[in-house]
C-alpha positions as semicolon CSV with decimal commas, in nm:
position;residue;x (nm);y (nm);z (nm)
1;M;-1,371;-0,472;1,725
2;K;-1,524;-0,126;1,757
3;F;-1,341;0,206;1,739
4;R;-1,289;0,347;2,089
5;L;-1,166;0,703;2,127
6;V;-0,951;0,752;2,438
7;S;-0,896;1,111;2,551
8;D;-0,905;1,328;2,862
9;Y;-1,060;1,606;2,655
10;T;-1,415;1,663;2,534
11;P;-1,513;1,862;2,224
12;Q;-1,518;2,237;2,290
13;G;-1,570;2,560;2,095
14;D;-1,704;2,488;1,746
15;Q;-1,608;2,120;1,766
16;P;-1,940;1,973;1,896
17;E;-2,144;2,138;1,619
18;A;-1,887;2,045;1,350
19;I;-1,882;1,681;1,466
20;K;-2,262;1,661;1,468
21;R;-2,299;1,809;1,119
22;L;-2,030;1,583;0,969
23;V;-2,175;1,270;1,134
24;D;-2,527;1,360;1,020
25;G;-2,399;1,414;0,666
26;I;-2,224;1,076;0,661
27;E;-2,528;0,894;0,800
28;L;-2,749;1,065;0,540
29;G;-2,517;0,930;0,269
30;K;-2,355;1,257;0,158
31;R;-2,060;1,180;-0,066
32;S;-1,861;1,501;-0,011
33;Q;-1,835;1,741;0,282
34;V;-1,598;2,025;0,369
35;L;-1,460;2,103;0,714
36;L;-1,322;2,457;0,721
37;G;-1,113;2,475;1,036
38;I;-0,866;2,746;1,127
39;T;-0,520;2,659;1,259
40;G;-0,539;2,544;1,620
41;S;-0,911;2,465;1,611
42;G;-0,855;2,092;1,672
43;K;-0,945;1,947;1,331
44;T;-0,768;1,617;1,413
45;F;-0,977;1,572;1,728
46;T;-1,291;1,646;1,527
47;M;-1,195;1,382;1,267
48;A;-1,130;1,130;1,547
49;N;-1,472;1,195;1,703
50;V;-1,641;1,151;1,366
51;I;-1,469;0,812;1,316
52;D;-1,564;0,709;1,670
53;Q;-1,930;0,790;1,609
54;V;-1,979;0,649;1,258
55;Q;-1,762;0,338;1,321
56;K;-1,620;0,314;0,968
57;P;-1,263;0,237;0,858
58;A;-1,089;0,555;0,750
59;L;-0,809;0,685;0,531
60;I;-0,645;1,010;0,641
61;L;-0,471;1,157;0,337
62;A;-0,188;1,408;0,395
63;H;0,024;1,597;0,142
64;N;0,369;1,508;0,283
65;K;0,546;1,255;0,504
66;T;0,604;1,499;0,789
67;L;0,236;1,583;0,827
68;A;0,143;1,216;0,784
69;A;0,384;1,114;1,064
70;Q;0,239;1,380;1,295
71;L;-0,119;1,270;1,224
72;Y;-0,022;0,903;1,265
73;Q;0,114;0,968;1,614
74;E;-0,192;1,171;1,713
75;F;-0,437;0,903;1,595
76;K;-0,230;0,629;1,763
77;N;-0,270;0,816;2,091
78;L;-0,644;0,872;2,039
79;F;-0,718;0,511;1,933
80;P;-0,471;0,295;2,133
81;D;-0,687;-0,021;2,105
82;N;-0,749;0,001;1,731
83;A;-0,534;-0,056;1,422
84;V;-0,386;0,283;1,334
85;E;-0,139;0,235;1,048
86;Y;0,107;0,442;0,846
87;F;0,143;0,421;0,467
88;V;0,393;0,647;0,291
89;S;0,666;0,599;0,032
90;Y;0,932;0,367;0,175
91;Y;1,220;0,528;-0,015
92;D;1,482;0,718;0,182
93;Y;1,640;0,795;-0,155
94;Y;1,492;0,739;-0,500
95;Q;1,642;0,810;-0,841
96;P;1,387;0,691;-1,097
97;E;1,487;0,519;-1,418
98;A;1,518;0,774;-1,699
99;Y;1,672;0,838;-2,040
100;V;1,796;1,175;-2,171
101;P;1,800;1,152;-2,554
102;R;1,985;1,482;-2,604
103;T;2,298;1,346;-2,432
104;D;2,224;0,975;-2,489
105;T;2,234;0,922;-2,111
106;Y;2,055;0,629;-1,949
107;I;2,001;0,674;-1,575
108;E;1,946;0,345;-1,396
109;K;1,700;0,332;-1,110
110;D;1,877;0,377;-0,777
111;L;1,707;0,364;-0,441
112;S;1,736;0,307;-0,070
113;I;1,439;0,145;0,105
114;N;1,356;0,229;0,466
115;D;1,308;-0,107;0,636
116;R;1,082;0,027;0,910
117;I;0,847;0,204;0,668
118;E;0,830;-0,105;0,445
119;K;0,718;-0,302;0,752
120;L;0,452;-0,041;0,834
121;R;0,320;-0,046;0,475
122;L;0,281;-0,423;0,485
123;R;0,117;-0,404;0,827
124;A;-0,133;-0,150;0,690
125;T;-0,256;-0,384;0,417
126;C;-0,261;-0,684;0,654
127;S;-0,476;-0,488;0,900
128;L;-0,722;-0,398;0,624
129;L;-0,763;-0,765;0,533
130;E;-0,788;-0,886;0,895
131;R;-0,982;-0,617;1,083
132;D;-1,265;-0,364;1,057
133;D;-1,131;-0,108;1,307
134;V;-0,859;0,037;1,084
135;I;-0,738;0,395;1,040
136;I;-0,462;0,446;0,784
137;V;-0,269;0,770;0,766
138;S;-0,116;0,803;0,421
139;S;0,061;1,036;0,184
140;V;-0,029;1,041;-0,188
141;S;0,171;0,716;-0,202
142;C;-0,170;0,548;-0,162
143;I;-0,259;0,620;-0,527
144;Y;0,050;0,440;-0,664
145;G;0,024;0,084;-0,792
146;L;0,037;-0,208;-0,547
147;G;-0,010;-0,577;-0,606
148;L;-0,365;-0,711;-0,636
149;P;-0,535;-0,747;-0,295
150;E;-0,678;-1,079;-0,420
151;Y;-0,327;-1,220;-0,470
152;F;-0,208;-1,079;-0,137
153;R;-0,502;-1,241;0,044
154;E;-0,506;-1,572;-0,142
155;M;-0,133;-1,639;-0,114
156;K;-0,119;-1,607;0,265
157;L;0,001;-1,915;0,453
158;S;-0,245;-2,041;0,717
159;L;-0,117;-2,290;0,974
160;N;-0,312;-2,451;1,259
161;V;-0,226;-2,699;1,532
162;G;-0,325;-3,047;1,411
163;D;-0,292;-2,962;1,040
164;T;-0,130;-3,226;0,822
165;C;0,131;-3,072;0,594
166;K;0,486;-3,150;0,492
167;R;0,749;-2,922;0,642
168;D;0,926;-2,880;0,306
169;A;0,599;-2,773;0,140
170;V;0,564;-2,499;0,403
171;L;0,921;-2,383;0,331
172;I;0,853;-2,366;-0,044
173;H;0,536;-2,163;0,023
174;L;0,735;-1,918;0,239
175;I;0,991;-1,869;-0,040
176;E;0,704;-1,799;-0,284
177;L;0,588;-1,532;-0,038
178;Q;0,937;-1,374;-0,072
179;Y;1,065;-1,479;0,270
180;T;1,434;-1,572;0,298
181;R;1,589;-1,858;0,491
182;N;1,853;-1,761;0,747
183;D;1,947;-2,031;0,996
184;Y;2,167;-1,801;1,204
185;E;1,973;-1,482;1,271
186;L;1,596;-1,450;1,298
187;T;1,488;-1,109;1,165
188;R;1,196;-0,955;0,976
189;S;1,101;-1,140;0,653
190;H;1,326;-1,435;0,743
191;F;1,276;-1,789;0,869
192;R;1,504;-2,057;1,005
193;V;1,477;-2,434;1,034
194;R;1,622;-2,659;1,302
195;G;1,512;-3,019;1,258
196;D;1,134;-3,030;1,299
197;I;1,116;-2,672;1,427
198;L;1,041;-2,378;1,197
199;E;1,076;-2,021;1,326
200;I;0,966;-1,714;1,133
201;V;0,931;-1,337;1,176
202;P;0,659;-1,198;0,945
203;A;0,748;-0,908;0,714
204;Y;0,511;-0,681;0,906
205;E;0,659;-0,753;1,253
206;D;0,986;-0,677;1,431
207;D;0,964;-0,804;1,785
208;L;0,721;-1,092;1,733
209;G;0,812;-1,427;1,584
210;Y;0,643;-1,765;1,558
211;R;0,770;-2,116;1,628
212;I;0,598;-2,402;1,447
213;E;0,686;-2,749;1,578
214;F;0,621;-3,051;1,356
215;F;0,581;-3,415;1,452
216;G;0,629;-3,595;1,124
217;D;0,383;-3,434;0,883
218;E;0,161;-3,290;1,156
219;I;0,183;-2,948;1,323
220;E;0,214;-3,030;1,692
221;K;0,256;-2,686;1,849
222;I;0,258;-2,316;1,752
223;S;0,403;-2,049;1,981
224;E;0,461;-1,675;1,976
225;I;0,827;-1,607;2,055
226;D;1,075;-1,327;2,108
227;P;1,292;-1,338;1,792
228;L;1,600;-1,218;1,981
229;T;1,595;-1,454;2,281
230;G;1,374;-1,733;2,148
231;K;1,167;-1,716;2,467
232;V;0,807;-1,836;2,429
233;K;0,551;-1,561;2,494
234;R;0,239;-1,777;2,461
235;K;0,100;-2,077;2,279
236;I;-0,157;-2,022;2,003
237;K;-0,381;-2,250;1,798
238;G;-0,310;-2,103;1,455
239;L;-0,173;-1,815;1,252
240;S;-0,172;-1,658;0,907
241;I;0,148;-1,538;0,740
242;Y;0,093;-1,272;0,474
243;P;0,339;-1,216;0,184
244;G;0,668;-1,035;0,235
245;S;0,595;-0,805;-0,059
246;H;0,290;-0,646;-0,217
247;H;0,410;-0,770;-0,557
248;V;0,363;-1,146;-0,511
249;T;0,200;-1,344;-0,790
250;P;0,062;-1,700;-0,807
251;E;0,238;-1,941;-1,042
252;E;-0,047;-1,955;-1,296
253;A;-0,058;-1,573;-1,317
254;R;0,321;-1,566;-1,374
255;V;0,296;-1,815;-1,661
256;S;0,014;-1,615;-1,822
257;A;0,205;-1,287;-1,773
258;M;0,520;-1,425;-1,935
259;Q;0,319;-1,523;-2,242
260;T;0,159;-1,179;-2,283
261;I;0,496;-1,006;-2,221
262;R;0,646;-1,213;-2,506
263;E;0,357;-1,113;-2,732
264;E;0,404;-0,744;-2,650
265;L;0,780;-0,778;-2,704
266;K;0,726;-0,925;-3,052
267;E;0,486;-0,644;-3,140
268;R;0,729;-0,377;-3,018
269;S;1,029;-0,542;-3,184
270;D;0,845;-0,556;-3,517
271;F;0,757;-0,187;-3,481
272;F;1,122;-0,086;-3,427
273;R;1,239;-0,302;-3,717
274;K;0,976;-0,154;-3,947
275;E;1,091;0,198;-3,848
276;N;1,456;0,092;-3,901
277;L;1,535;0,165;-3,534
278;L;1,772;-0,128;-3,495
279;V;1,948;-0,009;-3,178
280;E;1,613;0,031;-3,003
281;Q;1,502;-0,311;-3,131
282;Q;1,811;-0,483;-2,994
283;R;1,782;-0,294;-2,666
284;I;1,420;-0,389;-2,595
285;E;1,476;-0,753;-2,692
286;Q;1,786;-0,790;-2,477
287;R;1,633;-0,624;-2,169
288;T;1,296;-0,795;-2,186
289;K;1,434;-1,144;-2,253
290;Y;1,667;-1,108;-1,955
291;D;1,372;-1,001;-1,736
292;L;1,165;-1,296;-1,860
293;E;1,446;-1,535;-1,771
294;M;1,465;-1,390;-1,419
295;I;1,087;-1,415;-1,373
296;K;1,098;-1,777;-1,489
297;E;1,379;-1,872;-1,250
298;I;1,303;-1,676;-0,932
299;G;0,952;-1,534;-0,985
300;Y;1,048;-1,168;-1,018
301;C;1,310;-0,937;-1,168
302;K;1,450;-0,590;-1,114
303;G;1,178;-0,343;-1,213
304;V;0,911;-0,616;-1,216
305;E;0,650;-0,349;-1,136
306;N;0,683;-0,229;-1,498
307;Y;0,511;-0,553;-1,602
308;S;0,231;-0,518;-1,346
309;R;-0,035;-0,485;-1,616
310;H;0,052;-0,834;-1,740
311;F;0,063;-0,992;-1,393
312;A;-0,277;-0,844;-1,304
313;S;-0,427;-0,931;-1,647
314;R;-0,534;-0,570;-1,695
315;N;-0,619;-0,412;-2,028
316;E;-0,418;-0,120;-2,161
317;G;-0,509;0,202;-1,981
318;E;-0,693;0,036;-1,692
319;P;-0,608;0,180;-1,348
320;P;-0,366;-0,022;-1,133
321;S;-0,458;-0,168;-0,795
322;C;-0,356;0,058;-0,509
323;L;-0,406;0,088;-0,133
324;L;-0,763;0,214;-0,187
325;D;-0,856;-0,128;-0,331
326;Y;-0,767;-0,294;0,001
327;F;-1,038;-0,099;0,185
328;P;-1,394;-0,232;0,220
329;S;-1,651;-0,051;0,007
330;D;-1,800;0,150;0,295
331;Y;-1,506;0,358;0,414
332;L;-1,429;0,722;0,488
333;I;-1,161;0,947;0,341
334;F;-1,041;1,261;0,515
335;V;-0,830;1,472;0,278
336;D;-0,623;1,685;0,515
337;E;-0,501;2,024;0,388
338;S;-0,708;1,953;0,077
339;H;-0,603;2,279;-0,090
340;Q;-0,252;2,128;-0,118
341;T;-0,325;1,755;-0,135
342;L;-0,570;1,759;-0,427
343;P;-0,337;1,950;-0,665
344;Q;-0,069;1,691;-0,581
345;I;-0,300;1,407;-0,682
346;H;-0,384;1,594;-1,005
347;A;-0,014;1,625;-1,098
348;M;0,113;1,274;-1,023
349;H;0,000;1,090;-1,336
350;N;0,128;1,339;-1,595
351;G;0,470;1,365;-1,427
352;D;0,509;0,987;-1,425
353;R;0,407;0,949;-1,790
354;A;0,641;1,226;-1,909
355;R;0,940;1,050;-1,752
356;K;0,850;0,712;-1,901
357;K;0,791;0,840;-2,254
358;S;1,160;0,851;-2,348
359;L;1,218;0,508;-2,186
360;V;0,947;0,357;-2,406
361;D;1,037;0,553;-2,722
362;F;1,403;0,449;-2,707
363;G;1,354;0,080;-2,628
364;F;1,432;0,070;-2,256
365;R;1,079;-0,033;-2,159
366;L;0,773;-0,188;-2,322
367;P;0,470;0,041;-2,362
368;S;0,294;-0,152;-2,083
369;A;0,528;0,028;-1,840
370;Y;0,296;0,329;-1,880
371;D;0,035;0,133;-1,683
372;N;0,261;0,103;-1,378
373;R;0,152;0,443;-1,260
374;P;-0,033;0,647;-1,001
375;L;-0,407;0,690;-1,041
376;K;-0,539;0,974;-1,253
377;F;-0,748;1,221;-1,055
378;E;-1,074;1,089;-1,206
379;E;-0,977;0,734;-1,104
380;F;-0,903;0,850;-0,750
381;Y;-1,238;1,028;-0,745
382;N;-1,414;0,707;-0,853
383;H;-1,264;0,527;-0,550
384;I;-1,429;0,773;-0,312
385;H;-1,728;0,644;-0,119
386;Q;-1,758;0,927;0,133
387;V;-1,505;1,206;0,181
388;V;-1,445;1,504;0,407
389;Y;-1,214;1,774;0,269
390;V;-1,035;1,936;0,564
391;S;-0,865;2,274;0,522
392;A;-0,830;2,624;0,661
393;T;-0,863;2,750;0,302
394;P;-1,070;2,499;0,100
395;G;-1,064;2,546;-0,276
396;A;-1,362;2,628;-0,495
397;W;-1,373;2,270;-0,631
398;E;-1,410;2,113;-0,283
399;V;-1,681;2,362;-0,186
400;A;-1,870;2,293;-0,510
401;E;-1,841;1,917;-0,451
402;A;-2,003;1,963;-0,110
403;G;-2,286;2,158;-0,271
404;G;-2,167;2,481;-0,112
405;D;-2,239;2,348;0,239
406;V;-1,927;2,414;0,447
407;V;-1,894;2,298;0,809
408;Q;-1,705;2,574;0,990
409;Q;-1,477;2,536;1,290
410;I;-1,366;2,889;1,371
411;I;-1,381;2,913;1,751
412;R;-1,092;2,721;1,906
413;P;-1,144;2,486;2,205
414;T;-0,977;2,758;2,415
415;G;-1,256;2,997;2,319
416;L;-1,037;3,216;2,099
């Protein structure tokens, strides 16, 4: 489906010239451009017109959740027929795991996840894998590690009317996708079973469920339903159910990861013993063996993201997969308020590593935990295909990146 901008307004003031220059630059293959727009000059409307004309999926990068939410609502209104999604941190409260050596204080990770934002994050990645007409408004959360897009895509459950498959095999697949059975209440990320009827609400939906009716080992009927009332909305021929978490892993990858985790544990344990750090040795062995047992039994453990390097078969120091890896190669990035957003991206990696250093040094985590991290700035830069830095006060670095060519939007649509 194509992008279709819906608005009662037309570009005014400096907007038409700014739109033309940005579109021409993108079509000529320019990697970096700068839009210098004063407050109230309609930079969001300019970005929307550029997307509408170049017809490329886009990431709008904001420096905080409040600005991201505002931009999300504006783009939803401008592109009502397209997939406009929201991707920010889903924590209402987050106390990261830490260790303070001076007072010998271990602080366990404590968090509260916002259910609605988790749903929107999952919907964002599903849209990227299903559609071309996608705009994602994100905070710097987009540079933090996510599960591999290959795993997320490959592990989806596809069901079609007439397919031959055992009902119990479908249920096992759903559990592997981190869905939970609840035969009483049908809510997001849950499914229920009544005889030959399976009902499920995907993790990225709230008010849309599916009913799959079996006849023996054959799928006889699939319907979209209202999860609350059970009323059928319409019959469909097939559907795809994506995982209930970004951190799902196929069985063979789990087995391989467990083996490499054991190898790293032995190496770290030997290091602590050689240094006569017996408390640290006992600590890392106890914690890691418990985590391995949990992974073996249920497929994941608390803090499983700290082993992401092993699950993704990455080498030490390699960048993690993140939201940017879910985009097709030919996509646009708009860095809004770039004079504030870019310094944030610069700072993320060092802050994360400083916190983890004491956890690794004192045996709370294996060194591979360092690789569960946000992207370094250079890694983020390498993900860029084409970018527009948007700011009222662009920095010297952005201007230099654009070769000194700055698109100015000074006259407001009102003529001021």
